[in-house]
Short mmCIF file of C-alpha atoms in Angstrom, two decimals:
data_model
loop_
_atom_site.label_atom_id
_atom_site.label_comp_id
_atom_site.label_asym_id
_atom_site.label_seq_id
_atom_site.Cartn_x
_atom_site.Cartn_y
_atom_site.Cartn_z
CA UNK A 6 70.02 50.90 -67.41
CA UNK A 7 70.66 48.20 -64.89
CA UNK A 8 68.54 47.65 -61.70
CA UNK A 9 70.84 46.27 -58.97
CA UNK A 10 69.14 44.49 -56.00
CA UNK A 11 65.66 44.60 -57.51
CA UNK A 12 63.77 41.31 -56.66
CA UNK A 13 60.41 40.27 -57.83
CA UNK A 14 58.35 39.80 -54.70
CA UNK A 15 54.88 39.77 -56.09
CA UNK A 16 53.77 36.27 -55.02
CA UNK A 17 54.46 33.12 -53.12
CA UNK A 18 57.06 30.53 -54.06
CA UNK A 19 56.19 27.07 -55.03
CA UNK A 20 57.65 25.75 -51.69
CA UNK A 21 55.55 28.22 -49.65
CA UNK A 22 52.29 27.00 -51.42
CA UNK A 23 53.28 23.37 -50.96
CA UNK A 24 53.92 23.89 -47.20
CA UNK A 25 50.61 25.80 -46.82
CA UNK A 26 48.63 23.12 -48.65
CA UNK A 27 50.30 20.34 -46.73
CA UNK A 28 49.26 22.09 -43.28
CA UNK A 29 45.71 22.57 -44.53
CA UNK A 30 45.47 18.92 -45.76
CA UNK A 31 46.85 17.71 -42.38
CA UNK A 32 44.33 19.79 -40.45
CA UNK A 33 41.47 18.53 -42.62
CA UNK A 34 42.66 14.85 -42.01
CA UNK A 35 42.39 15.47 -38.31
CA UNK A 36 39.28 17.44 -38.11
CA UNK A 37 37.05 15.55 -40.86
CA UNK A 38 36.76 12.29 -38.95
CA UNK A 39 35.77 14.05 -35.71
CA UNK A 40 33.14 16.10 -37.61
CA UNK A 41 31.72 13.04 -39.24
CA UNK A 42 31.47 11.13 -36.02
CA UNK A 43 29.71 14.10 -34.33
CA UNK A 44 27.13 14.15 -37.16
CA UNK A 45 26.54 10.43 -36.92
CA UNK A 46 26.07 10.56 -33.24
CA UNK A 47 23.62 13.46 -33.60
CA UNK A 48 21.70 11.56 -36.29
CA UNK A 49 21.48 8.44 -34.08
CA UNK A 50 20.35 10.44 -31.02
CA UNK A 51 17.70 12.17 -33.08
CA UNK A 52 16.52 8.77 -34.34
CA UNK A 53 16.20 7.61 -30.85
CA UNK A 54 14.32 10.55 -29.68
CA UNK A 55 11.93 10.53 -32.60
CA UNK A 56 11.30 6.88 -32.43
CA UNK A 57 10.56 6.90 -28.73
CA UNK A 58 8.15 9.82 -29.29
CA UNK A 59 6.47 8.01 -32.16
CA UNK A 60 6.01 4.76 -30.01
CA UNK A 61 4.48 6.80 -26.99
CA UNK A 62 2.19 8.68 -29.44
CA UNK A 63 0.69 5.48 -30.62
CA UNK A 64 -1.15 5.18 -27.27
CA UNK A 65 -2.62 8.65 -27.77
CA UNK A 66 -3.61 7.74 -31.40
CA UNK A 67 -5.23 4.50 -30.15
CA UNK A 68 -7.24 6.52 -27.46
CA UNK A 69 -8.36 9.34 -29.96
CA UNK A 70 -9.41 6.61 -32.56
CA UNK A 71 -10.71 4.13 -29.91
CA UNK A 72 -8.74 1.53 -31.74
CA UNK A 73 -6.39 -1.24 -30.60
CA UNK A 74 -2.90 -1.47 -31.96
CA UNK A 75 0.09 -3.89 -31.78
CA UNK A 76 3.62 -2.81 -32.43
CA UNK A 77 6.11 -5.43 -33.41
CA UNK A 78 9.75 -4.65 -32.73
CA UNK A 79 12.05 -7.01 -34.56
CA UNK A 80 15.55 -6.12 -35.38
CA UNK A 81 15.69 -2.60 -36.80
CA UNK A 82 12.16 -2.82 -38.11
CA UNK A 83 9.02 -1.61 -36.41
CA UNK A 84 5.71 -2.79 -37.63
CA UNK A 85 2.32 -1.15 -36.43
CA UNK A 86 -0.75 -3.30 -36.72
CA UNK A 87 -4.35 -2.42 -36.30
CA UNK A 88 -6.24 -4.90 -34.16
CA UNK A 89 -8.24 -7.18 -34.30
CA UNK A 90 -8.02 -7.10 -38.12
CA UNK A 91 -4.20 -7.37 -38.23
CA UNK A 92 -3.74 -4.71 -40.84
CA UNK A 93 -0.41 -3.41 -41.25
CA UNK A 94 -0.59 0.41 -40.67
CA UNK A 95 2.96 1.49 -40.78
CA UNK A 96 6.56 0.14 -40.97
CA UNK A 97 9.42 2.03 -39.70
CA UNK A 98 13.12 1.07 -40.49
CA UNK A 99 15.78 2.20 -38.08
CA UNK A 100 19.59 2.64 -38.49
CA UNK A 101 20.87 3.03 -34.96
CA UNK A 102 18.25 1.17 -32.95
CA UNK A 103 17.65 -2.60 -32.90
CA UNK A 104 15.32 -4.83 -30.76
CA UNK A 105 14.89 -8.43 -30.06
CA UNK A 106 11.46 -9.49 -31.10
CA UNK A 107 8.91 -7.96 -28.78
CA UNK A 108 5.22 -7.03 -29.11
CA UNK A 109 3.71 -3.91 -27.43
CA UNK A 110 -0.07 -3.67 -27.18
CA UNK A 111 -2.02 -0.38 -27.10
CA UNK A 112 -5.64 -0.65 -26.11
CA UNK A 113 -8.53 1.75 -27.08
CA UNK A 114 -8.09 3.60 -23.75
CA UNK A 115 -4.41 4.56 -24.51
CA UNK A 116 -2.79 2.07 -22.10
CA UNK A 117 0.32 0.14 -23.22
CA UNK A 118 1.60 -3.27 -22.11
CA UNK A 119 4.54 -3.89 -21.46
CA UNK A 120 5.47 -0.66 -19.77
CA UNK A 121 9.04 -0.70 -21.06
CA UNK A 122 10.92 -2.20 -23.86
CA UNK A 123 14.57 -3.41 -24.22
CA UNK A 124 16.88 -2.90 -27.16
CA UNK A 125 20.22 -1.69 -28.38
CA UNK A 126 21.30 1.90 -29.27
CA UNK A 127 24.60 1.94 -31.20
CA UNK A 128 25.33 -1.46 -29.83
CA UNK A 129 24.81 -0.33 -26.20
CA UNK A 130 21.93 -1.74 -24.05
CA UNK A 131 18.83 0.43 -24.09
CA UNK A 132 15.63 0.53 -22.03
CA UNK A 133 12.68 2.67 -22.94
CA UNK A 134 10.01 3.48 -20.42
CA UNK A 135 6.61 3.75 -22.20
CA UNK A 136 4.60 4.73 -19.25
CA UNK A 137 5.32 7.52 -16.80
CA UNK A 138 6.25 6.40 -13.44
CA UNK A 139 3.34 6.44 -10.85
CA UNK A 140 3.71 9.50 -8.69
CA UNK A 141 2.93 8.84 -4.89
#
């Protein structure tokens, strides 16, 4: 018995699979770098916000503990010292932020000097206001 015109169509050909895999690979090559950049940007923004909040909370901590603190900003490292004993309380290393050497003083009443700091965020200039503007 002969079957005329019967073809086996129970799968994909090798050519079809190669074409589909090539298209998927091309799409991944385009989408992956965009996704990685978005994740890096989000992580950098999170670091900026958490660091700014941490610096502002030092004033609150100084007030609660009735203790003076000095924060040294140098490169991508922040060093918090308890004054007048000069004891290192905490060191924080940053990835996306950097600063020229600056000192921020927090007195026992929670006031900070200077009121703003200058640095760089992802190689762009940055200014952080530590005290809220006076409302008149």
